[in-house]
Amino acid sequence: EHQHVRYNPLRDDWVLVSAHRVKRPWQGQLEKPPPEDVPRWDPKNPLCPGATRANGEVNPKYEGTFIFPNDFPALQPDAPEPDDSDHPLFRAAPARGVCKVMCFHPWSDLTLPLMSLTEIRAVIDAWAELVTELGASYPWVQIFENKGAMMGCSNPHPHCQVWASSFLPNEAHLEDRTQRQHLSQHGMPMLLEYAEQEARRKERLVVENADWLVVVPYWATWPYQTLLLPRHHVCRLQDLSDSEKDSLASIMQRLLIKYDNLFEVSFPYSMGWHGAPTGPYLEEDCRHWQLHAHYYPPLLRSATVRKFMVGYEMLAQVQRDLTPEQAAERLRSLPEVHYK
């Protein structure tokens, strides 16, 4: 009932928890629920099998996963060097890379929680292969999925993006520093120790199996944010064994079914994998890293009321309206059979 701040050791910052604020009446913006009538195949949807994309290329009639170069990439491999700066307050640096799109399934009316375990496992295999392929030359490979129009998804089709960059992005650089510091000071990878603590305490646990657990982190920012963690030390996606990939498919499906069941809607989120850097870092000691996935869903009270990160959040620090323990209890109590 009482506001307090919590420390996020992964980002080295703080979040304000004000659980009593969720009781306030809401007269703000209401979101439109996602459409329920998405056609299974639409020739105008550039992600569908056989559809023509913006660059004129025609997709193959794929039956599983399908990976292709992003037609509007934020990073390109042959970008020129920026001009030299004449002042330290106006610095620029080279940024090169590649951007790919990966379709999970040929059907537009499916999402990951509605796919079979075999199909989800195929997605995980493709993720690991991409990190291996792109990580051979690029230091960072970011896999991320924006699910739902509320999170900026422009095409209703199950897919994600993979951006490989010639530099470590801000979040990667920050997590590298904090995890390295924790291992140096405590002799154990931060997120491995954290997973052990959460497995024992259980108050923020959502789902678990022999290899993985999902928690609403103690320092969660978004209302129903979760953190997917291995129980054993693993640095990168491509380091997972076959059995760990199978159990990952299972726990992802269980979590995402709970998400959909929370408000009986195709639950929007942005998610992404963080693992040890690649490229030149493959030859370095990265024991401080622990593979993990972040899920950031925006919904707060219902399918139509979202959490806005504005005002105080933008100008001071992040603030949330219900405790992580309350969010975890609600997710934990939901059935693992999809409402549809």
PDB file of N, CA, C and O in Angstrom, residues 143-219:
ATOM      1  N   ILE A 143      17.489  -9.974 -31.359  1.00  0.00           N
ATOM      2  CA  ILE A 143      16.209 -10.567 -31.752  1.00  0.00           C
ATOM      3  C   ILE A 143      15.114  -9.863 -30.960  1.00  0.00           C
ATOM      4  O   ILE A 143      15.209  -9.751 -29.738  1.00  0.00           O
ATOM      5  N   PHE A 144      14.088  -9.376 -31.651  1.00  0.00           N
ATOM      6  CA  PHE A 144      12.987  -8.750 -30.921  1.00  0.00           C
ATOM      7  C   PHE A 144      11.674  -8.942 -31.676  1.00  0.00           C
ATOM      8  O   PHE A 144      11.643  -8.997 -32.903  1.00  0.00           O
ATOM      9  N   GLU A 145      10.604  -9.075 -30.910  1.00  0.00           N
ATOM     10  CA  GLU A 145       9.259  -9.207 -31.468  1.00  0.00           C
ATOM     11  C   GLU A 145       8.381  -8.098 -30.925  1.00  0.00           C
ATOM     12  O   GLU A 145       8.251  -7.949 -29.710  1.00  0.00           O
ATOM     13  N   ASN A 146       7.802  -7.303 -31.813  1.00  0.00           N
ATOM     14  CA  ASN A 146       6.766  -6.342 -31.442  1.00  0.00           C
ATOM     15  C   ASN A 146       5.426  -6.967 -31.803  1.00  0.00           C
ATOM     16  O   ASN A 146       5.094  -7.100 -32.975  1.00  0.00           O
ATOM     17  N   LYS A 147       4.664  -7.366 -30.798  1.00  0.00           N
ATOM     18  CA  LYS A 147       3.401  -8.060 -31.040  1.00  0.00           C
ATOM     19  C   LYS A 147       2.239  -7.099 -30.837  1.00  0.00           C
ATOM     20  O   LYS A 147       2.101  -6.488 -29.773  1.00  0.00           O
ATOM     21  N   GLY A 148       1.413  -6.946 -31.864  1.00  0.00           N
ATOM     22  CA  GLY A 148       0.238  -6.110 -31.751  1.00  0.00           C
ATOM     23  C   GLY A 148       0.460  -4.692 -32.239  1.00  0.00           C
ATOM     24  O   GLY A 148       1.554  -4.138 -32.120  1.00  0.00           O
ATOM     25  N   ALA A 149      -0.592  -4.105 -32.796  1.00  0.00           N
ATOM     26  CA  ALA A 149      -0.512  -2.741 -33.324  1.00  0.00           C
ATOM     27  C   ALA A 149      -0.136  -1.742 -32.233  1.00  0.00           C
ATOM     28  O   ALA A 149       0.521  -0.738 -32.491  1.00  0.00           O
ATOM     29  N   MET A 150      -0.534  -2.021 -30.980  1.00  0.00           N
ATOM     30  CA  MET A 150      -0.230  -1.119 -29.873  1.00  0.00           C
ATOM     31  C   MET A 150       1.275  -0.981 -29.659  1.00  0.00           C
ATOM     32  O   MET A 150       1.749   0.030 -29.147  1.00  0.00           O
ATOM     33  N   MET A 151       2.024  -2.001 -30.060  1.00  0.00           N
ATOM     34  CA  MET A 151       3.474  -1.982 -29.904  1.00  0.00           C
ATOM     35  C   MET A 151       4.191  -1.726 -31.228  1.00  0.00           C
ATOM     36  O   MET A 151       5.366  -2.043 -31.388  1.00  0.00           O
ATOM     37  N   GLY A 152       3.463  -1.163 -32.195  1.00  0.00           N
ATOM     38  CA  GLY A 152       4.095  -0.734 -33.430  1.00  0.00           C
ATOM     39  C   GLY A 152       4.170  -1.776 -34.519  1.00  0.00           C
ATOM     40  O   GLY A 152       4.838  -1.560 -35.536  1.00  0.00           O
ATOM     41  N   CYS A 153       3.507  -2.910 -34.331  1.00  0.00           N
ATOM     42  CA  CYS A 153       3.517  -3.948 -35.370  1.00  0.00           C
ATOM     43  C   CYS A 153       2.629  -3.491 -36.530  1.00  0.00           C
ATOM     44  O   CYS A 153       1.443  -3.227 -36.348  1.00  0.00           O
ATOM     45  N   SER A 154       3.202  -3.407 -37.719  1.00  0.00           N
ATOM     46  CA  SER A 154       2.465  -2.855 -38.857  1.00  0.00           C
ATOM     47  C   SER A 154       1.784  -3.913 -39.710  1.00  0.00           C
ATOM     48  O   SER A 154       0.961  -3.585 -40.563  1.00  0.00           O
ATOM     49  N   ASN A 155       2.116  -5.193 -39.496  1.00  0.00           N
ATOM     50  CA  ASN A 155       1.509  -6.271 -40.283  1.00  0.00           C
ATOM     51  C   ASN A 155       1.009  -7.374 -39.362  1.00  0.00           C
ATOM     52  O   ASN A 155       1.794  -7.924 -38.585  1.00  0.00           O
ATOM     53  N   PRO A 156      -0.297  -7.714 -39.428  1.00  0.00           N
ATOM     54  CA  PRO A 156      -0.819  -8.781 -38.577  1.00  0.00           C
ATOM     55  C   PRO A 156      -0.371 -10.147 -39.083  1.00  0.00           C
ATOM     56  O   PRO A 156      -1.054 -10.809 -39.870  1.00  0.00           O
ATOM     57  N   HIS A 157       0.801 -10.547 -38.649  1.00  0.00           N
ATOM     58  CA  HIS A 157       1.366 -11.831 -39.051  1.00  0.00           C
ATOM     59  C   HIS A 157       2.407 -12.202 -38.000  1.00  0.00           C
ATOM     60  O   HIS A 157       3.147 -11.315 -37.534  1.00  0.00           O
ATOM     61  N   PRO A 158       2.495 -13.463 -37.591  1.00  0.00           N
ATOM     62  CA  PRO A 158       3.473 -13.829 -36.554  1.00  0.00           C
ATOM     63  C   PRO A 158       4.903 -13.704 -37.067  1.00  0.00           C
ATOM     64  O   PRO A 158       5.324 -14.462 -37.934  1.00  0.00           O
ATOM     65  N   HIS A 159       5.639 -12.741 -36.516  1.00  0.00           N
ATOM     66  CA  HIS A 159       6.997 -12.516 -37.004  1.00  0.00           C
ATOM     67  C   HIS A 159       7.809 -11.727 -35.983  1.00  0.00           C
ATOM     68  O   HIS A 159       7.258 -11.169 -35.026  1.00  0.00           O
ATOM     69  N   CYS A 160       9.108 -11.696 -36.194  1.00  0.00           N
ATOM     70  CA  CYS A 160      10.001 -10.887 -35.380  1.00  0.00           C
ATOM     71  C   CYS A 160      11.036 -10.251 -36.295  1.00  0.00           C
ATOM     72  O   CYS A 160      11.028 -10.468 -37.511  1.00  0.00           O
ATOM     73  N   GLN A 161      11.910  -9.461 -35.692  1.00  0.00           N
ATOM     74  CA  GLN A 161      13.011  -8.864 -36.441  1.00  0.00           C
ATOM     75  C   GLN A 161      14.342  -9.227 -35.790  1.00  0.00           C
ATOM     76  O   GLN A 161      14.400  -9.506 -34.582  1.00  0.00           O
ATOM     77  N   VAL A 162      15.378  -9.220 -36.585  1.00  0.00           N
ATOM     78  CA  VAL A 162      16.723  -9.506 -36.099  1.00  0.00           C
ATOM     79  C   VAL A 162      17.660  -8.459 -36.691  1.00  0.00           C
ATOM     80  O   VAL A 162      17.815  -8.384 -37.909  1.00  0.00           O
ATOM     81  N   TRP A 163      18.227  -7.638 -35.809  1.00  0.00           N
ATOM     82  CA  TRP A 163      19.158  -6.595 -36.240  1.00  0.00           C
ATOM     83  C   TRP A 163      20.547  -6.926 -35.699  1.00  0.00           C
ATOM     84  O   TRP A 163      20.722  -7.116 -34.495  1.00  0.00           O
ATOM     85  N   ALA A 164      21.516  -6.982 -36.586  1.00  0.00           N
ATOM     86  CA  ALA A 164      22.909  -7.182 -36.187  1.00  0.00           C
ATOM     87  C   ALA A 164      23.652  -5.871 -36.394  1.00  0.00           C
ATOM     88  O   ALA A 164      23.519  -5.238 -37.443  1.00  0.00           O
ATOM     89  N   SER A 165      24.441  -5.466 -35.394  1.00  0.00           N
ATOM     90  CA  SER A 165      25.091  -4.161 -35.466  1.00  0.00           C
ATOM     91  C   SER A 165      26.592  -4.270 -35.224  1.00  0.00           C
ATOM     92  O   SER A 165      27.069  -5.186 -34.542  1.00  0.00           O
ATOM     93  N   SER A 166      27.303  -3.298 -35.768  1.00  0.00           N
ATOM     94  CA  SER A 166      28.753  -3.229 -35.631  1.00  0.00           C
ATOM     95  C   SER A 166      29.169  -2.653 -34.284  1.00  0.00           C
ATOM     96  O   SER A 166      30.362  -2.487 -34.028  1.00  0.00           O
ATOM     97  N   PHE A 167      28.225  -2.344 -33.432  1.00  0.00           N
ATOM     98  CA  PHE A 167      28.479  -1.730 -32.131  1.00  0.00           C
ATOM     99  C   PHE A 167      27.589  -2.382 -31.088  1.00  0.00           C
ATOM    100  O   PHE A 167      26.583  -3.019 -31.425  1.00  0.00           O
ATOM    101  N   LEU A 168      27.933  -2.215 -29.824  1.00  0.00           N
ATOM    102  CA  LEU A 168      27.068  -2.664 -28.737  1.00  0.00           C
ATOM    103  C   LEU A 168      26.041  -1.575 -28.450  1.00  0.00           C
ATOM    104  O   LEU A 168      26.414  -0.462 -28.085  1.00  0.00           O
ATOM    105  N   PRO A 169      24.743  -1.855 -28.611  1.00  0.00           N
ATOM    106  CA  PRO A 169      23.729  -0.846 -28.286  1.00  0.00           C
ATOM    107  C   PRO A 169      23.749  -0.498 -26.797  1.00  0.00           C
ATOM    108  O   PRO A 169      24.377  -1.194 -25.982  1.00  0.00           O
ATOM    109  N   ASN A 170      23.050   0.566 -26.445  1.00  0.00           N
ATOM    110  CA  ASN A 170      23.079   1.075 -25.071  1.00  0.00           C
ATOM    111  C   ASN A 170      22.715   0.020 -24.032  1.00  0.00           C
ATOM    112  O   ASN A 170      23.396  -0.124 -23.009  1.00  0.00           O
ATOM    113  N   GLU A 171      21.600  -0.700 -24.251  1.00  0.00           N
ATOM    114  CA  GLU A 171      21.152  -1.679 -23.258  1.00  0.00           C
ATOM    115  C   GLU A 171      22.164  -2.806 -23.108  1.00  0.00           C
ATOM    116  O   GLU A 171      22.423  -3.282 -21.997  1.00  0.00           O
ATOM    117  N   ALA A 172      22.725  -3.249 -24.216  1.00  0.00           N
ATOM    118  CA  ALA A 172      23.731  -4.314 -24.175  1.00  0.00           C
ATOM    119  C   ALA A 172      24.974  -3.848 -23.431  1.00  0.00           C
ATOM    120  O   ALA A 172      25.548  -4.572 -22.608  1.00  0.00           O
ATOM    121  N   HIS A 173      25.395  -2.630 -23.717  1.00  0.00           N
ATOM    122  CA  HIS A 173      26.580  -2.072 -23.069  1.00  0.00           C
ATOM    123  C   HIS A 173      26.361  -1.949 -21.567  1.00  0.00           C
ATOM    124  O   HIS A 173      27.249  -2.266 -20.755  1.00  0.00           O
ATOM    125  N   LEU A 174      25.162  -1.521 -21.184  1.00  0.00           N
ATOM    126  CA  LEU A 174      24.841  -1.367 -19.770  1.00  0.00           C
ATOM    127  C   LEU A 174      24.805  -2.714 -19.064  1.00  0.00           C
ATOM    128  O   LEU A 174      25.389  -2.893 -17.978  1.00  0.00           O
ATOM    129  N   GLU A 175      24.125  -3.697 -19.662  1.00  0.00           N
ATOM    130  CA  GLU A 175      24.032  -5.021 -19.043  1.00  0.00           C
ATOM    131  C   GLU A 175      25.397  -5.707 -18.985  1.00  0.00           C
ATOM    132  O   GLU A 175      25.664  -6.485 -18.066  1.00  0.00           O
ATOM    133  N   ASP A 176      26.245  -5.444 -19.970  1.00  0.00           N
ATOM    134  CA  ASP A 176      27.588  -6.009 -19.938  1.00  0.00           C
ATOM    135  C   ASP A 176      28.345  -5.470 -18.717  1.00  0.00           C
ATOM    136  O   ASP A 176      29.008  -6.227 -17.994  1.00  0.00           O
ATOM    137  N   ARG A 177      28.233  -4.166 -18.486  1.00  0.00           N
ATOM    138  CA  ARG A 177      28.937  -3.558 -17.350  1.00  0.00           C
ATOM    139  C   ARG A 177      28.424  -4.065 -16.014  1.00  0.00           C
ATOM    140  O   ARG A 177      29.199  -4.449 -15.129  1.00  0.00           O
ATOM    141  N   THR A 178      27.096  -4.090 -15.835  1.00  0.00           N
ATOM    142  CA  THR A 178      26.549  -4.469 -14.531  1.00  0.00           C
ATOM    143  C   THR A 178      26.769  -5.945 -14.235  1.00  0.00           C
ATOM    144  O   THR A 178      27.063  -6.321 -13.094  1.00  0.00           O
ATOM    145  N   GLN A 179      26.648  -6.806 -15.241  1.00  0.00           N
ATOM    146  CA  GLN A 179      26.865  -8.237 -15.010  1.00  0.00           C
ATOM    147  C   GLN A 179      28.348  -8.533 -14.744  1.00  0.00           C
ATOM    148  O   GLN A 179      28.684  -9.383 -13.907  1.00  0.00           O
ATOM    149  N   ARG A 180      29.228  -7.853 -15.461  1.00  0.00           N
ATOM    150  CA  ARG A 180      30.665  -8.031 -15.221  1.00  0.00           C
ATOM    151  C   ARG A 180      31.029  -7.606 -13.792  1.00  0.00           C
ATOM    152  O   ARG A 180      31.788  -8.272 -13.089  1.00  0.00           O
ATOM    153  N   GLN A 181      30.450  -6.477 -13.369  1.00  0.00           N
ATOM    154  CA  GLN A 181      30.726  -5.959 -12.029  1.00  0.00           C
ATOM    155  C   GLN A 181      30.214  -6.910 -10.955  1.00  0.00           C
ATOM    156  O   GLN A 181      30.887  -7.154  -9.947  1.00  0.00           O
ATOM    157  N   HIS A 182      29.026  -7.480 -11.177  1.00  0.00           N
ATOM    158  CA  HIS A 182      28.441  -8.387 -10.186  1.00  0.00           C
ATOM    159  C   HIS A 182      29.294  -9.646 -10.043  1.00  0.00           C
ATOM    160  O   HIS A 182      29.552 -10.102  -8.912  1.00  0.00           O
ATOM    161  N   LEU A 183      29.727 -10.226 -11.158  1.00  0.00           N
ATOM    162  CA  LEU A 183      30.560 -11.425 -11.091  1.00  0.00           C
ATOM    163  C   LEU A 183      31.862 -11.128 -10.357  1.00  0.00           C
ATOM    164  O   LEU A 183      32.323 -11.932  -9.523  1.00  0.00           O
ATOM    165  N   SER A 184      32.442  -9.977 -10.626  1.00  0.00           N
ATOM    166  CA  SER A 184      33.694  -9.598  -9.979  1.00  0.00           C
ATOM    167  C   SER A 184      33.517  -9.446  -8.471  1.00  0.00           C
ATOM    168  O   SER A 184      34.386  -9.854  -7.684  1.00  0.00           O
ATOM    169  N   GLN A 185      32.393  -8.890  -8.057  1.00  0.00           N
ATOM    170  CA  GLN A 185      32.174  -8.608  -6.638  1.00  0.00           C
ATOM    171  C   GLN A 185      31.614  -9.781  -5.858  1.00  0.00           C
ATOM    172  O   GLN A 185      31.879  -9.931  -4.663  1.00  0.00           O
ATOM    173  N   HIS A 186      30.817 -10.650  -6.536  1.00  0.00           N
ATOM    174  CA  HIS A 186      30.100 -11.705  -5.815  1.00  0.00           C
ATOM    175  C   HIS A 186      30.478 -13.117  -6.259  1.00  0.00           C
ATOM    176  O   HIS A 186      30.013 -14.086  -5.659  1.00  0.00           O
ATOM    177  N   GLY A 187      31.268 -13.235  -7.330  1.00  0.00           N
ATOM    178  CA  GLY A 187      31.748 -14.548  -7.742  1.00  0.00           C
ATOM    179  C   GLY A 187      30.725 -15.425  -8.419  1.00  0.00           C
ATOM    180  O   GLY A 187      30.955 -16.627  -8.591  1.00  0.00           O
ATOM    181  N   MET A 188      29.585 -14.860  -8.833  1.00  0.00           N
ATOM    182  CA  MET A 188      28.520 -15.623  -9.467  1.00  0.00           C
ATOM    183  C   MET A 188      27.805 -14.730 -10.473  1.00  0.00           C
ATOM    184  O   MET A 188      27.590 -13.550 -10.189  1.00  0.00           O
ATOM    185  N   PRO A 189      27.445 -15.253 -11.655  1.00  0.00           N
ATOM    186  CA  PRO A 189      26.708 -14.423 -12.607  1.00  0.00           C
ATOM    187  C   PRO A 189      25.426 -13.875 -11.978  1.00  0.00           C
ATOM    188  O   PRO A 189      24.682 -14.615 -11.318  1.00  0.00           O
ATOM    189  N   MET A 190      25.165 -12.588 -12.177  1.00  0.00           N
ATOM    190  CA  MET A 190      24.043 -11.919 -11.530  1.00  0.00           C
ATOM    191  C   MET A 190      22.713 -12.640 -11.750  1.00  0.00           C
ATOM    192  O   MET A 190      21.969 -12.925 -10.806  1.00  0.00           O
ATOM    193  N   LEU A 191      22.391 -12.916 -13.006  1.00  0.00           N
ATOM    194  CA  LEU A 191      21.065 -13.461 -13.303  1.00  0.00           C
ATOM    195  C   LEU A 191      20.939 -14.942 -12.964  1.00  0.00           C
ATOM    196  O   LEU A 191      19.829 -15.451 -12.806  1.00  0.00           O
ATOM    197  N   LEU A 192      22.066 -15.642 -12.840  1.00  0.00           N
ATOM    198  CA  LEU A 192      22.014 -17.012 -12.331  1.00  0.00           C
ATOM    199  C   LEU A 192      21.692 -16.991 -10.843  1.00  0.00           C
ATOM    200  O   LEU A 192      20.839 -17.748 -10.357  1.00  0.00           O
ATOM    201  N   GLU A 193      22.335 -16.102 -10.111  1.00  0.00           N
ATOM    202  CA  GLU A 193      22.034 -15.945  -8.685  1.00  0.00           C
ATOM    203  C   GLU A 193      20.606 -15.448  -8.488  1.00  0.00           C
ATOM    204  O   GLU A 193      19.882 -15.920  -7.590  1.00  0.00           O
ATOM    205  N   TYR A 194      20.175 -14.523  -9.332  1.00  0.00           N
ATOM    206  CA  TYR A 194      18.818 -13.990  -9.213  1.00  0.00           C
ATOM    207  C   TYR A 194      17.774 -15.088  -9.459  1.00  0.00           C
ATOM    208  O   TYR A 194      16.779 -15.179  -8.742  1.00  0.00           O
ATOM    209  N   ALA A 195      18.007 -15.922 -10.480  1.00  0.00           N
ATOM    210  CA  ALA A 195      17.070 -17.019 -10.769  1.00  0.00           C
ATOM    211  C   ALA A 195      16.968 -17.984  -9.580  1.00  0.00           C
ATOM    212  O   ALA A 195      15.872 -18.440  -9.234  1.00  0.00           O
ATOM    213  N   GLU A 196      18.096 -18.274  -8.952  1.00  0.00           N
ATOM    214  CA  GLU A 196      18.075 -19.159  -7.787  1.00  0.00           C
ATOM    215  C   GLU A 196      17.278 -18.546  -6.649  1.00  0.00           C
ATOM    216  O   GLU A 196      16.505 -19.238  -5.969  1.00  0.00           O
ATOM    217  N   GLN A 197      17.452 -17.253  -6.440  1.00  0.00           N
ATOM    218  CA  GLN A 197      16.714 -16.561  -5.378  1.00  0.00           C
ATOM    219  C   GLN A 197      15.211 -16.558  -5.655  1.00  0.00           C
ATOM    220  O   GLN A 197      14.403 -16.831  -4.766  1.00  0.00           O
ATOM    221  N   GLU A 198      14.831 -16.241  -6.898  1.00  0.00           N
ATOM    222  CA  GLU A 198      13.406 -16.178  -7.231  1.00  0.00           C
ATOM    223  C   GLU A 198      12.769 -17.568  -7.189  1.00  0.00           C
ATOM    224  O   GLU A 198      11.600 -17.709  -6.791  1.00  0.00           O
ATOM    225  N   ALA A 199      13.496 -18.603  -7.593  1.00  0.00           N
ATOM    226  CA  ALA A 199      12.962 -19.966  -7.527  1.00  0.00           C
ATOM    227  C   ALA A 199      12.693 -20.370  -6.079  1.00  0.00           C
ATOM    228  O   ALA A 199      11.743 -21.115  -5.796  1.00  0.00           O
ATOM    229  N   ARG A 200      13.514 -19.886  -5.164  1.00  0.00           N
ATOM    230  CA  ARG A 200      13.325 -20.214  -3.742  1.00  0.00           C
ATOM    231  C   ARG A 200      12.222 -19.375  -3.113  1.00  0.00           C
ATOM    232  O   ARG A 200      11.394 -19.881  -2.350  1.00  0.00           O
ATOM    233  N   ARG A 201      12.158 -18.088  -3.451  1.00  0.00           N
ATOM    234  CA  ARG A 201      11.176 -17.194  -2.827  1.00  0.00           C
ATOM    235  C   ARG A 201       9.765 -17.390  -3.374  1.00  0.00           C
ATOM    236  O   ARG A 201       8.781 -17.270  -2.645  1.00  0.00           O
ATOM    237  N   LYS A 202       9.649 -17.588  -4.689  1.00  0.00           N
ATOM    238  CA  LYS A 202       8.399 -17.937  -5.390  1.00  0.00           C
ATOM    239  C   LYS A 202       7.345 -16.833  -5.465  1.00  0.00           C
ATOM    240  O   LYS A 202       6.372 -16.967  -6.184  1.00  0.00           O
ATOM    241  N   GLU A 203       7.496 -15.723  -4.759  1.00  0.00           N
ATOM    242  CA  GLU A 203       6.425 -14.726  -4.724  1.00  0.00           C
ATOM    243  C   GLU A 203       6.272 -13.973  -6.041  1.00  0.00           C
ATOM    244  O   GLU A 203       5.219 -13.390  -6.302  1.00  0.00           O
ATOM    245  N   ARG A 204       7.293 -13.983  -6.878  1.00  0.00           N
ATOM    246  CA  ARG A 204       7.208 -13.321  -8.185  1.00  0.00           C
ATOM    247  C   ARG A 204       7.280 -14.327  -9.335  1.00  0.00           C
ATOM    248  O   ARG A 204       7.380 -13.942 -10.497  1.00  0.00           O
ATOM    249  N   LEU A 205       7.213 -15.600  -9.004  1.00  0.00           N
ATOM    250  CA  LEU A 205       7.289 -16.665 -10.003  1.00  0.00           C
ATOM    251  C   LEU A 205       5.972 -16.763 -10.770  1.00  0.00           C
ATOM    252  O   LEU A 205       4.893 -16.726 -10.180  1.00  0.00           O
ATOM    253  N   VAL A 206       6.071 -16.889 -12.089  1.00  0.00           N
ATOM    254  CA  VAL A 206       4.880 -17.040 -12.931  1.00  0.00           C
ATOM    255  C   VAL A 206       4.752 -18.483 -13.415  1.00  0.00           C
ATOM    256  O   VAL A 206       3.736 -19.128 -13.200  1.00  0.00           O
ATOM    257  N   VAL A 207       5.778 -18.993 -14.087  1.00  0.00           N
ATOM    258  CA  VAL A 207       5.819 -20.392 -14.522  1.00  0.00           C
ATOM    259  C   VAL A 207       7.260 -20.877 -14.413  1.00  0.00           C
ATOM    260  O   VAL A 207       8.203 -20.081 -14.443  1.00  0.00           O
ATOM    261  N   GLU A 208       7.429 -22.191 -14.318  1.00  0.00           N
ATOM    262  CA  GLU A 208       8.762 -22.770 -14.248  1.00  0.00           C
ATOM    263  C   GLU A 208       8.735 -24.196 -14.780  1.00  0.00           C
ATOM    264  O   GLU A 208       7.689 -24.844 -14.832  1.00  0.00           O
ATOM    265  N   ASN A 209       9.900 -24.673 -15.207  1.00  0.00           N
ATOM    266  CA  ASN A 209      10.098 -26.085 -15.504  1.00  0.00           C
ATOM    267  C   ASN A 209      11.526 -26.449 -15.121  1.00  0.00           C
ATOM    268  O   ASN A 209      12.192 -25.692 -14.418  1.00  0.00           O
ATOM    269  N   ALA A 210      12.004 -27.585 -15.572  1.00  0.00           N
ATOM    270  CA  ALA A 210      13.312 -28.070 -15.124  1.00  0.00           C
ATOM    271  C   ALA A 210      14.459 -27.159 -15.561  1.00  0.00           C
ATOM    272  O   ALA A 210      15.489 -27.090 -14.883  1.00  0.00           O
ATOM    273  N   ASP A 211      14.312 -26.479 -16.682  1.00  0.00           N
ATOM    274  CA  ASP A 211      15.412 -25.691 -17.246  1.00  0.00           C
ATOM    275  C   ASP A 211      15.209 -24.184 -17.178  1.00  0.00           C
ATOM    276  O   ASP A 211      16.182 -23.434 -17.309  1.00  0.00           O
ATOM    277  N   TRP A 212      13.972 -23.722 -16.999  1.00  0.00           N
ATOM    278  CA  TRP A 212      13.661 -22.296 -17.143  1.00  0.00           C
ATOM    279  C   TRP A 212      12.702 -21.836 -16.056  1.00  0.00           C
ATOM    280  O   TRP A 212      11.965 -22.641 -15.479  1.00  0.00           O
ATOM    281  N   LEU A 213      12.699 -20.542 -15.810  1.00  0.00           N
ATOM    282  CA  LEU A 213      11.642 -19.951 -15.002  1.00  0.00           C
ATOM    283  C   LEU A 213      11.328 -18.560 -15.533  1.00  0.00           C
ATOM    284  O   LEU A 213      12.178 -17.914 -16.160  1.00  0.00           O
ATOM    285  N   VAL A 214      10.079 -18.153 -15.309  1.00  0.00           N
ATOM    286  CA  VAL A 214       9.617 -16.823 -15.694  1.00  0.00           C
ATOM    287  C   VAL A 214       9.151 -16.113 -14.437  1.00  0.00           C
ATOM    288  O   VAL A 214       8.354 -16.658 -13.671  1.00  0.00           O
ATOM    289  N   VAL A 215       9.658 -14.891 -14.231  1.00  0.00           N
ATOM    290  CA  VAL A 215       9.253 -14.103 -13.077  1.00  0.00           C
ATOM    291  C   VAL A 215       8.836 -12.711 -13.535  1.00  0.00           C
ATOM    292  O   VAL A 215       9.231 -12.244 -14.603  1.00  0.00           O
ATOM    293  N   VAL A 216       8.002 -12.072 -12.725  1.00  0.00           N
ATOM    294  CA  VAL A 216       7.861 -10.623 -12.815  1.00  0.00           C
ATOM    295  C   VAL A 216       9.007 -10.071 -11.990  1.00  0.00           C
ATOM    296  O   VAL A 216       9.044 -10.266 -10.769  1.00  0.00           O
ATOM    297  N   PRO A 217      10.014  -9.465 -12.609  1.00  0.00           N
ATOM    298  CA  PRO A 217      11.210  -9.102 -11.834  1.00  0.00           C
ATOM    299  C   PRO A 217      10.901  -8.127 -10.705  1.00  0.00           C
ATOM    300  O   PRO A 217       9.980  -7.315 -10.794  1.00  0.00           O
ATOM    301  N   TYR A 218      11.671  -8.239  -9.652  1.00  0.00           N
ATOM    302  CA  TYR A 218      11.528  -7.385  -8.471  1.00  0.00           C
ATOM    303  C   TYR A 218      11.532  -5.909  -8.846  1.00  0.00           C
ATOM    304  O   TYR A 218      10.879  -5.083  -8.221  1.00  0.00           O
ATOM    305  N   TRP A 219      12.249  -5.573  -9.906  1.00  0.00           N
ATOM    306  CA  TRP A 219      12.416  -4.181 -10.354  1.00  0.00           C
ATOM    307  C   TRP A 219      11.593  -3.896 -11.613  1.00  0.00           C
ATOM    308  O   TRP A 219      11.902  -2.960 -12.353  1.00  0.00           O
TER     309      TRP A 219
END
